[in-house]
Short mmCIF file of C-alpha atoms in Angstrom, two decimals:
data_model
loop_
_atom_site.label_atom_id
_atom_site.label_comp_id
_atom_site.label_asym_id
_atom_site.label_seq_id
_atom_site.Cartn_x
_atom_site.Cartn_y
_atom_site.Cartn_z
CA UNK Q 875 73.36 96.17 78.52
CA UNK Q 876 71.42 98.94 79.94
CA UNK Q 877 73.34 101.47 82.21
CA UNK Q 878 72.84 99.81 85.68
CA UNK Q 879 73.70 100.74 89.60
CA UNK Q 880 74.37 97.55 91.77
CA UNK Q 881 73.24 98.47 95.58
CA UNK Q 882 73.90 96.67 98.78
CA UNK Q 883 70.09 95.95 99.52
CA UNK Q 884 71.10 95.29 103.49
CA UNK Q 885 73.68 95.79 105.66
CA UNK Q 886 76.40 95.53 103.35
CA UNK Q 887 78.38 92.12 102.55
CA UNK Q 888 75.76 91.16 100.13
CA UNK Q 889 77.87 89.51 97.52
CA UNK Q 890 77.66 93.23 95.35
CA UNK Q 891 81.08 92.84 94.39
CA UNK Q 892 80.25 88.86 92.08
CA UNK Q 893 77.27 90.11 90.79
CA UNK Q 894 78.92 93.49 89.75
CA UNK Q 895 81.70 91.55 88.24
CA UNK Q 896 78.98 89.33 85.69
CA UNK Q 897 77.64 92.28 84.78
CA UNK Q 898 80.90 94.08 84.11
CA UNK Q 899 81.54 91.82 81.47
CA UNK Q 900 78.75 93.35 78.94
CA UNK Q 901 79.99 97.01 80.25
CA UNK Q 902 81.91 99.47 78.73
CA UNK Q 903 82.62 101.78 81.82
CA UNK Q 904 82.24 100.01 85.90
CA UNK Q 905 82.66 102.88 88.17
CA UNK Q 906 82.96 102.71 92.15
CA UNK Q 907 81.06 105.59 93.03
CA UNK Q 908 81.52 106.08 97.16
CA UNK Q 909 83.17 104.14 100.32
CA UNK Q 910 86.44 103.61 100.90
CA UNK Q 911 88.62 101.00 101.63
CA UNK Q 912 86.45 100.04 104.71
CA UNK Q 913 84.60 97.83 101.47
CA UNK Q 914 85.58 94.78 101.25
CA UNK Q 915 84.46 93.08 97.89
CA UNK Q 916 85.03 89.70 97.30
CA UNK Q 917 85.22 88.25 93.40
CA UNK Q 918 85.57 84.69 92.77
CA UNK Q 919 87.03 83.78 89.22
CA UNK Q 920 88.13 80.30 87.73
CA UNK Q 921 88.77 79.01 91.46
CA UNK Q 922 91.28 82.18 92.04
CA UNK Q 923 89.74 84.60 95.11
CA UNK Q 924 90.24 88.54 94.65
CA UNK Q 925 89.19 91.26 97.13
CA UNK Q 926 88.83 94.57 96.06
CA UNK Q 927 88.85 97.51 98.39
CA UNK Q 928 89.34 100.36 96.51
CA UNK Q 929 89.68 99.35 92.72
CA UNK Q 930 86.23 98.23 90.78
CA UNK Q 931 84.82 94.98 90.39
CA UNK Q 932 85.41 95.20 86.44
CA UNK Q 933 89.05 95.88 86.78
CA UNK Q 934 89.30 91.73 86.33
CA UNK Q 935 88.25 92.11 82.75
CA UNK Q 936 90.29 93.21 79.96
CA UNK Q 937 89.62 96.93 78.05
CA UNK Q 938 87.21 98.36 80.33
CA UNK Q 939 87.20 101.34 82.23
CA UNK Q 940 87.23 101.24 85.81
CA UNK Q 941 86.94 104.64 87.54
CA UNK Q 942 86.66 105.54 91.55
CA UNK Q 943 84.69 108.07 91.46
CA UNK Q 944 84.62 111.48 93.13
CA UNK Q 945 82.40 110.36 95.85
CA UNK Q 946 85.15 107.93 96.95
CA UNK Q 947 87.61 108.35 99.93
CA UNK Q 948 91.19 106.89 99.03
CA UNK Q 949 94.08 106.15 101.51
CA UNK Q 950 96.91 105.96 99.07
CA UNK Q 951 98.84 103.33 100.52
CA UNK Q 952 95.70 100.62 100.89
CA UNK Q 953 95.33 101.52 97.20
CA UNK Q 954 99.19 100.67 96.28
CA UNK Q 955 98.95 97.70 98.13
CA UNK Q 956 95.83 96.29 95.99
CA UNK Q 957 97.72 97.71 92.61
CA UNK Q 958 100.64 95.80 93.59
CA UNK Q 959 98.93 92.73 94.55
CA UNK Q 960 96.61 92.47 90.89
CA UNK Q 961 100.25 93.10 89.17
CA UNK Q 962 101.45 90.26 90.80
CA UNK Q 963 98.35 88.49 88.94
CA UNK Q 964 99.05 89.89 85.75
CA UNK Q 965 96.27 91.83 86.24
CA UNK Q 966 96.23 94.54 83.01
CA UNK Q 967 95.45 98.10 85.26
CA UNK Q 968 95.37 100.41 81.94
CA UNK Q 969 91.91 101.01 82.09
CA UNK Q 970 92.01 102.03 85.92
CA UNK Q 971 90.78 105.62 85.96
CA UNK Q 972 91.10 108.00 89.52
CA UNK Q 973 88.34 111.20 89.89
CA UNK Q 974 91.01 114.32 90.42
CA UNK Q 975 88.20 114.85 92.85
CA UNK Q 976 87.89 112.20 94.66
CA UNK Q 977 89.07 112.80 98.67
CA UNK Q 978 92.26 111.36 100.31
CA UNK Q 979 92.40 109.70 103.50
CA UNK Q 980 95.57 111.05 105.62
CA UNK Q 981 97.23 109.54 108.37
CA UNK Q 982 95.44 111.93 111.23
CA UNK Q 983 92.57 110.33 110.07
CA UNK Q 984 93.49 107.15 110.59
CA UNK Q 985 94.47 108.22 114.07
CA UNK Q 986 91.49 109.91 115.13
CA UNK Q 987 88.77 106.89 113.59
CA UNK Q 988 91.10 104.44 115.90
CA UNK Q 989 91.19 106.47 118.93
CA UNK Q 990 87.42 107.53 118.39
CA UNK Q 991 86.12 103.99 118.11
CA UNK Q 992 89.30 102.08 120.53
CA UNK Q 993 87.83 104.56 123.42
CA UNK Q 994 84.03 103.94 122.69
CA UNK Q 995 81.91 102.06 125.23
CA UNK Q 996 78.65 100.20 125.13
CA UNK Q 997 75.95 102.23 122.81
CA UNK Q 998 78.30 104.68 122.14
CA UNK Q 999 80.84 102.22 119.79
CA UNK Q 1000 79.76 102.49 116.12
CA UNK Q 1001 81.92 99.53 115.16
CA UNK Q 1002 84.03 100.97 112.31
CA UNK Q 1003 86.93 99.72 110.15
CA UNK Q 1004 88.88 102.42 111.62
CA UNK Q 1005 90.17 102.81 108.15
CA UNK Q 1006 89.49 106.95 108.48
CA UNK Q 1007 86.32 106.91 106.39
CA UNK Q 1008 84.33 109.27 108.72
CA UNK Q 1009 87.37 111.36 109.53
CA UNK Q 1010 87.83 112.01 106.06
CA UNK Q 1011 84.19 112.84 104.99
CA UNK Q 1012 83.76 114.92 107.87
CA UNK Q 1013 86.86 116.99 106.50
CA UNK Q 1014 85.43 117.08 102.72
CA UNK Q 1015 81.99 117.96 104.52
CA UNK Q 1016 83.64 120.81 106.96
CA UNK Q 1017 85.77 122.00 103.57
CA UNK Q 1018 89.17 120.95 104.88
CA UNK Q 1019 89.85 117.75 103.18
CA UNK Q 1020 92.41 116.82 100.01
CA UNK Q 1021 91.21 116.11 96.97
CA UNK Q 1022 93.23 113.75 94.33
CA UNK Q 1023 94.06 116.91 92.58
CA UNK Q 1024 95.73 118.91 95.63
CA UNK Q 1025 98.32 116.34 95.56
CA UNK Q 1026 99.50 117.41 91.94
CA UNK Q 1027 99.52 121.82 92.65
CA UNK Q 1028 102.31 121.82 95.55
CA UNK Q 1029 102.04 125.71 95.73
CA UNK Q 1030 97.94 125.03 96.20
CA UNK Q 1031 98.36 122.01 98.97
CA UNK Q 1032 100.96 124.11 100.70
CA UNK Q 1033 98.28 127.18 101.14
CA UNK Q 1034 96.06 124.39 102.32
CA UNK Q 1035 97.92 122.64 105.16
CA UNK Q 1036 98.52 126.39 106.62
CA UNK Q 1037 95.15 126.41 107.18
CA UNK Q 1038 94.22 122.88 107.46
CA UNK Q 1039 96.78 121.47 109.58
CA UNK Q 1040 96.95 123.94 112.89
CA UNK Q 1041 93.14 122.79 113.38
CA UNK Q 1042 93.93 119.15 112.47
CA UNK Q 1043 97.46 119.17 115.08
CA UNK Q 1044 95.07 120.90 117.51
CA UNK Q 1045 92.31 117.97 117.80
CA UNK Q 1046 94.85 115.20 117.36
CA UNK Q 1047 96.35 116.94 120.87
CA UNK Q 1048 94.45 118.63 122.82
CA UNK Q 1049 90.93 116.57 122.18
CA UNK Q 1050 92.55 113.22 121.40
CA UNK Q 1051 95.71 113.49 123.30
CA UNK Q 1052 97.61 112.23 119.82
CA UNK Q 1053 100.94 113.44 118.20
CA UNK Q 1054 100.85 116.17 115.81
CA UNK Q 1055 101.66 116.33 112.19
CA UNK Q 1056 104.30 118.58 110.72
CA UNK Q 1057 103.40 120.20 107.26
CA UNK Q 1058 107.37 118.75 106.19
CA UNK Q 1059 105.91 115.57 106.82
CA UNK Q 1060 102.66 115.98 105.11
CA UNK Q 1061 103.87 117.19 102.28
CA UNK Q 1062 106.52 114.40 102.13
CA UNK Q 1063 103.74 111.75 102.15
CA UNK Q 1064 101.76 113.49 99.92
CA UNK Q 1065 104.26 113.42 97.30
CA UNK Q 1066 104.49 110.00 97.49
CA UNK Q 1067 100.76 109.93 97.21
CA UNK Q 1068 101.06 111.52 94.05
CA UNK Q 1069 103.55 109.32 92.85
CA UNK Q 1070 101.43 106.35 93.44
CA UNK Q 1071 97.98 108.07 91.70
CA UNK Q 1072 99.78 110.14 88.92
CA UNK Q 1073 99.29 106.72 86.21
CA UNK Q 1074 96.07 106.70 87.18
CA UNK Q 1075 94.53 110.27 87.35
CA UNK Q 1076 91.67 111.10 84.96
CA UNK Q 1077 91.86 114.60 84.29
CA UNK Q 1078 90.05 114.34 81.07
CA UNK Q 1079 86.73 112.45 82.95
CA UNK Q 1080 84.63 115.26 81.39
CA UNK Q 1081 85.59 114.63 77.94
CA UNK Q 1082 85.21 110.50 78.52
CA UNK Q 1083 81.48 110.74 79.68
CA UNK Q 1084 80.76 113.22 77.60
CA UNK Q 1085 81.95 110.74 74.82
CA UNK Q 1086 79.98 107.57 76.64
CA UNK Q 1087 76.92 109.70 76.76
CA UNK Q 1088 76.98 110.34 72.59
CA UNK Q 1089 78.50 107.04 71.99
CA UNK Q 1090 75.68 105.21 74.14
CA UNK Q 1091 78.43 103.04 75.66
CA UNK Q 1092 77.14 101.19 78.84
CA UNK Q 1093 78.36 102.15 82.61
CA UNK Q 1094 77.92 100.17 85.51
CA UNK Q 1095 77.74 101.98 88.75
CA UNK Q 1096 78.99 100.04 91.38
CA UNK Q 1097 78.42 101.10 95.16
CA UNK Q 1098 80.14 99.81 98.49
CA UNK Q 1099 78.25 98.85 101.83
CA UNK Q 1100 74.64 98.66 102.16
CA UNK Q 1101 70.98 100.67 102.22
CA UNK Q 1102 71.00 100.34 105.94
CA UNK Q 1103 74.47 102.03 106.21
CA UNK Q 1104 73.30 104.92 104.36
CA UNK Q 1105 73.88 108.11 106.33
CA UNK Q 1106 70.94 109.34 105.87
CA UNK Q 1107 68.78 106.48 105.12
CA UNK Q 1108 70.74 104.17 107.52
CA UNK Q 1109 70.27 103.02 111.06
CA UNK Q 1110 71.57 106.30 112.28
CA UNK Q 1111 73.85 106.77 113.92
CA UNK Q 1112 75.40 103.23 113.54
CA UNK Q 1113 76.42 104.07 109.29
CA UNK Q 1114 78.79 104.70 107.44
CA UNK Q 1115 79.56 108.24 106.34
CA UNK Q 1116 78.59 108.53 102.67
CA UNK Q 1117 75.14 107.30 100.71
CA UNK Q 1118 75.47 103.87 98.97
CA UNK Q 1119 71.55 104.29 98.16
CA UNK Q 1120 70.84 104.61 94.74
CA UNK Q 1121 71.01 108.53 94.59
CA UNK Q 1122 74.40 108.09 95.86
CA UNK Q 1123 75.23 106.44 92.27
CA UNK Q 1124 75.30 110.14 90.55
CA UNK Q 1125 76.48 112.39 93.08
CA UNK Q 1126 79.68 110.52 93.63
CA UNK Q 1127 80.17 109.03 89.88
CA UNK Q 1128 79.89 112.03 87.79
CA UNK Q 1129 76.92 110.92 85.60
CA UNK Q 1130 73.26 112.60 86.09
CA UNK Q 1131 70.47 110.29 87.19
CA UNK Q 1132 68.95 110.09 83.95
CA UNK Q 1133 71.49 107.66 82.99
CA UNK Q 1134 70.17 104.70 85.24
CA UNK Q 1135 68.41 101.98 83.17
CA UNK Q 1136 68.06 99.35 85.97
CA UNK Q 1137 68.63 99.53 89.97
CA UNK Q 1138 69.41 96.14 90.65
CA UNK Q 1139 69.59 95.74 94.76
CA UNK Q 1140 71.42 92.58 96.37
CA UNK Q 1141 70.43 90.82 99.32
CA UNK Q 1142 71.34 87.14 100.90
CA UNK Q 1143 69.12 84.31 101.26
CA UNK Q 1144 69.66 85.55 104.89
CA UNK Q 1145 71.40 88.80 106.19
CA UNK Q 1146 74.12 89.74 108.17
CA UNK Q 1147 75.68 92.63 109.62
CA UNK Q 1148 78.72 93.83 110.83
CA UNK Q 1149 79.30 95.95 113.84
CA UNK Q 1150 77.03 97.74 116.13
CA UNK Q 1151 73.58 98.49 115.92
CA UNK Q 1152 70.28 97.22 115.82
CA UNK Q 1153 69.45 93.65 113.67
CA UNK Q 1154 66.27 92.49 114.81
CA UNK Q 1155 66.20 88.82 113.45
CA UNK Q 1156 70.18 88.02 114.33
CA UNK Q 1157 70.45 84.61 115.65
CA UNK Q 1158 72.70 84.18 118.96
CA UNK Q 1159 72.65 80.72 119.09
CA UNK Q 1160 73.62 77.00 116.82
CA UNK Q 1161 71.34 78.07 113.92
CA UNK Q 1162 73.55 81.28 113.54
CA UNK Q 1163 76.86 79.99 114.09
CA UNK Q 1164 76.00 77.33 111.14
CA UNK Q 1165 74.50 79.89 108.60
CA UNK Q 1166 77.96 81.98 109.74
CA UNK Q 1167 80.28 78.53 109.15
CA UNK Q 1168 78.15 77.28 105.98
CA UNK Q 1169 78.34 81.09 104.45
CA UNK Q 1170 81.88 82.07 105.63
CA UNK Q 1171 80.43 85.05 107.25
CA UNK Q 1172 83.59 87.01 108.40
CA UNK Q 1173 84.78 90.07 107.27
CA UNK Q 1174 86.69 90.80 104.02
CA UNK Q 1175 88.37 94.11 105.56
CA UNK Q 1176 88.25 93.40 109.73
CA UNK Q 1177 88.04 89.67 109.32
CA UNK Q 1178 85.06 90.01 112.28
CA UNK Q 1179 82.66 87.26 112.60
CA UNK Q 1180 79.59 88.50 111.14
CA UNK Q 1181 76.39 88.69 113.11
CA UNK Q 1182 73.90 86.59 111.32
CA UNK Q 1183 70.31 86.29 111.19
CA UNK Q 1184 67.34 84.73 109.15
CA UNK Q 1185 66.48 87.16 105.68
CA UNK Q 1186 64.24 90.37 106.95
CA UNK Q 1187 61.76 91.34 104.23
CA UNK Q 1188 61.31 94.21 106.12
CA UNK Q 1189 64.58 95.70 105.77
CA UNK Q 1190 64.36 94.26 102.04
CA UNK Q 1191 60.84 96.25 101.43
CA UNK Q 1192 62.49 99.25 102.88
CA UNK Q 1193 65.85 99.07 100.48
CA UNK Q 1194 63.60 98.30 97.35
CA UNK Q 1195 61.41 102.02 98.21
CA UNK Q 1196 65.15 104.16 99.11
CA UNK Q 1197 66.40 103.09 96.10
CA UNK Q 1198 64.27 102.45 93.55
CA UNK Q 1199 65.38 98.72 92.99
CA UNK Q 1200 64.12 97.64 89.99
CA UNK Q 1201 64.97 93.59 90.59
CA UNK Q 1202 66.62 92.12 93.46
CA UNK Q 1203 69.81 89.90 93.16
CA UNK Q 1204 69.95 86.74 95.96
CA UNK Q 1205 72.91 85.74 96.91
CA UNK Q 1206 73.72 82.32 98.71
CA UNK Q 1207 70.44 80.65 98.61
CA UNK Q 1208 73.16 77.11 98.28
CA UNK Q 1209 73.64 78.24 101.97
CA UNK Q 1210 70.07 76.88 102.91
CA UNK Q 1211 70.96 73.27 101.34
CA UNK Q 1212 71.15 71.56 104.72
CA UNK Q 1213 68.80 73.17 106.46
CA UNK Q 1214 64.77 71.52 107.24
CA UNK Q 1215 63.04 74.69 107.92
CA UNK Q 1216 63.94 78.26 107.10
CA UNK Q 1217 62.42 81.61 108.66
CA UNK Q 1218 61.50 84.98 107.22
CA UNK Q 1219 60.89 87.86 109.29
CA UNK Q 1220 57.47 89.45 107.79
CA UNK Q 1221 57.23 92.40 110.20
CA UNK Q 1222 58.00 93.82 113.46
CA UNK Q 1223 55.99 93.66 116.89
CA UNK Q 1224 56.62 96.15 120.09
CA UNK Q 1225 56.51 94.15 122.74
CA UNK Q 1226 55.59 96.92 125.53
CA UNK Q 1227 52.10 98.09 123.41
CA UNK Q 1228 51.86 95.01 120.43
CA UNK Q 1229 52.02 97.58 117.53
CA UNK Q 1230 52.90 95.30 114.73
CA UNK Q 1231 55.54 97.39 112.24
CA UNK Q 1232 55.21 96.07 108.72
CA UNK Q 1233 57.42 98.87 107.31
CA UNK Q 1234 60.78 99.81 108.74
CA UNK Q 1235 61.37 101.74 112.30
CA UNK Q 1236 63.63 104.21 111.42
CA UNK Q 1237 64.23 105.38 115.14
CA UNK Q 1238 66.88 102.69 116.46
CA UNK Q 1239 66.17 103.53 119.75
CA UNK Q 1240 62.80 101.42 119.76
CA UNK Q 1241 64.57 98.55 117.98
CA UNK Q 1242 65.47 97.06 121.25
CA UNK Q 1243 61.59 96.73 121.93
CA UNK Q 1244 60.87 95.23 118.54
CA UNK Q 1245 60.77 91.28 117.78
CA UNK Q 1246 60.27 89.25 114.59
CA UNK Q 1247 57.17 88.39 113.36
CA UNK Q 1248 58.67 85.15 111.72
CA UNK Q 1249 56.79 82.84 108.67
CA UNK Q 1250 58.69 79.24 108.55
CA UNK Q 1251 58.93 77.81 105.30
CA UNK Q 1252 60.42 74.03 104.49
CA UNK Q 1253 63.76 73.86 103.64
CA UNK Q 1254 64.73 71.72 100.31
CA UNK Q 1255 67.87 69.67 101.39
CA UNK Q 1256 69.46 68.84 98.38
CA UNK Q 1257 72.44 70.74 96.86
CA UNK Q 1258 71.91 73.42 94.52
CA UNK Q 1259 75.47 74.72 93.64
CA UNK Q 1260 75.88 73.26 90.50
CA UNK Q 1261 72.31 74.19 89.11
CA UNK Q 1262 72.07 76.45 85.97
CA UNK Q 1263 68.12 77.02 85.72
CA UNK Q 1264 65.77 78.43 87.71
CA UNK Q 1265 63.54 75.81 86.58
CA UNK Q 1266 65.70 73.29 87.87
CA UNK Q 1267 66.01 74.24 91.91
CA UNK Q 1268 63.68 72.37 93.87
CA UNK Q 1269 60.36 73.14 94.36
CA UNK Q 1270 60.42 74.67 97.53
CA UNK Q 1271 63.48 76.89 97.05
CA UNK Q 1272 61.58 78.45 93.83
CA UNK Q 1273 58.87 78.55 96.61
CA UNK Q 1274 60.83 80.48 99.14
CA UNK Q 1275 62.43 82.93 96.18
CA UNK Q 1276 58.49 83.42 95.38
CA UNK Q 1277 57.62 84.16 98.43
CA UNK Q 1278 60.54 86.92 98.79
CA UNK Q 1279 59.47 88.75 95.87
CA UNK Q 1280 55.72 88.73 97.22
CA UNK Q 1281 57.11 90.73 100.77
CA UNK Q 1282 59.75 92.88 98.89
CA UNK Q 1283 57.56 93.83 95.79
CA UNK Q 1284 60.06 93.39 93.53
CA UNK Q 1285 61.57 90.61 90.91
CA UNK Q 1286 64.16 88.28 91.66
CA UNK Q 1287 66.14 88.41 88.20
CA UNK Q 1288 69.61 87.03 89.51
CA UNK Q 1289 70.23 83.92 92.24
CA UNK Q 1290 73.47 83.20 93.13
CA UNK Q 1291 74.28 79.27 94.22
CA UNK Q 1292 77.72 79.54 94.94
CA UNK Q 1293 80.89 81.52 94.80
CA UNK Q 1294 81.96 81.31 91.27
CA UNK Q 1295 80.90 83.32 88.13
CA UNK Q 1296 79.36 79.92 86.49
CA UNK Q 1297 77.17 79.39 89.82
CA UNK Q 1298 74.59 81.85 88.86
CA UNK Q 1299 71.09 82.01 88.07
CA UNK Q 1300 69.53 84.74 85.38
CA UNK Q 1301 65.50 84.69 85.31
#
């Protein structure tokens, strides 16, 4: 297999997390290269449903190497929790692998992402996780975060929190109006931390890629949310706070761009989104709620009802040029099996001057202005989950999947019909 990144090609919730876990199969190294625990990815295996947060896709099969990368946020605890719960499974976590540089989430983080986004109003709510994702990249950013490795040097993370904590204790209280932290107790739950990464850490990462780069073993870089939650290339400022474009791949894994063989994006038949911000074709009405009920569109980590909408080739053109996708993966075209006529959104129109926008806005403040230019195309109403070929789909879902590549500009190489591993498509 060539070395391969696997991007959220909308708003996140793609289905990244099955197609990551196929492809894991013919790779040597899966690594989870940024994101936190906000992802929530959703694997599918012999009728038995995992989510993964935290811990790569791969981690399912047996003597690969799963790293989190150093562009990764980790909250210890969410982390013990999903070790626990794949021991309970008989899961074999021997090839899990922790970046020493990765950044940890601490409780004042937590604190100050739920108070942020509990006290937001209107425009101003982002519609977070309030997992402590932004709070801890804007600490790494602002050069008072933890890394993995400060958790092992006690003398180091003790010089730290001298510095670190005052500022912290005075935000929590006198912007926030939250309870302080004392250093006793920091410490404490830092140790424990450490306890729960120690079998984990990688300190000897250098020396393993090194040795995958001369023994041409195969890595899959797998990324968390979507294109149009990138922070920079995102729907500013409702993103998340770290880049799951393709770029993001090497400056959180570890590995130099040169190693990418294939940028393979992944988009539904459809798209969804969760949280705030602009979605220009989202459906408010019976169409939505059954593409919502039909898909199970609610949220792995929040368990929110998705906001749904009919597949924006826009948005898809835009994810295929920020990245660099080199084929597309659709997910749950099965979705579609009921329905007569389905919609693509081709471009946008302005409705104060009539400017037609066939590439992506990226100023959200217009986006209330803009509406779909839709195409309708004819649905094929017969049930596709069991199907194995491309060859074999009906006629007017290969017509649909042709007509996506046409507006994106890119190849369709995977379709996904279903849930399972078996319910896949490979062109």
């Amino acid at each position: 297999m060539k070395n391969t990144v696997v991007i959220g090609a909308q708003w996140g919730d793609e289905g990244k997390a099955k197609i990551t876990d196929i492809l894991a199969e013919s790779a040597d190294i899966i690594i989870r290269y940024q994101g936190g625990c906000n992802a929530g990815h959703t694997v599918v295996n012999n009728g038995k449903t995992f989510k993964f947060h935290l811990i790569p896709s791969g981690i399912l099969y047996k003597n690969k190497l799963c790293f989190i990368g150093a562009g990764t946020v980790i909250y210890p605890d969410v982390l013990n929790e999903e070790i626990e719960n794949l021991k309970k499974e008989n899961i074999d976590l021997s090839g899990l692998k922790i970046s020493p540089l990765a950044s940890v989430t601490m409780p004042y983080h937590i604190d100050i992402d739920g108070y942020s986004e509990d006290t937001a109003k209107g425009k101003e709510k982002i519609g977070t996780t309030k997992k402590g994702i932004g709070p801890t990249y804007t600490d790494k950013v602002s050069r008072h975060g933890i890394k993995v490795q400060d958790l092992f040097d006690i003398d180091g993370l003790s010089k730290k929190l001298d510095i670190i904590l005052p500022l912290k204790n005075k935000e929590l209280t006198q912007i926030y109006g939250l309870k302080p932290y004392s250093k006793e107790l920091i410490l404490t739950l830092c140790q424990k931390y450490a306890d729960i990464i120690k079998p984990y850490i990688s300190n000897d990462w250098q020396k393993i890629f090194h040795d995958a780069i001369q023994q041409k073993k195969s890595v899959l870089f797998e990324g968390a949310q979507g294109v149009m939650l990138d922070v920079d290339w995102g729907t500013y400022p409702y993103v998340t706070s770290s880049n799951p474009v393709a770029g993001g791949a090497f400056t959180g894994s570890g590995f130099g761009p040169n190693m990418a063989g294939e940028i393979i994006g992944v988009s539904k038949a459809y798209i969804t989104r969760v949280g705030e911000g602009p979605f220009a074709t989202e459906l408010n009405d019976e169409t939505g709620e059954k593409i919502r009920k039909i898909g199970h569109e609610f949220g792995t980590t929040t368990g929110r009802p998705r906001r749904t909408g009919w597949f924006d080739a826009v948005v898809a053109k835009y994810g295929v040029l920020v990245s660099g996708l080199t084929s597309m993966a659709v997910t749950k075209l099965d979705v579609f099996d009921t329905f007569n006529e389905i919609k693509v959104c081709t471009a946008y129109k302005d409705t104060r001057t009539g400017e037609i926008y066939e590439y992506y806005p990226t100023n959200v403040n217009i986006h209330e202005y803009l509406e779909p230019v839709y195409e309708t195309h004819a649905g094929w109403l017969s049930d596709i989950s069991g199907i194995k070929k491309y060859e074999d789909l009906p006629e007017n879902a290969k017509k649909y999947l042709a007509r996506l590549e046409e507006l994106m500009g890119v190849k369709i190489s995977i379709i996904s019909v279903g849930p399972d591993r078996h319910q896949t498509i490979f062109r």
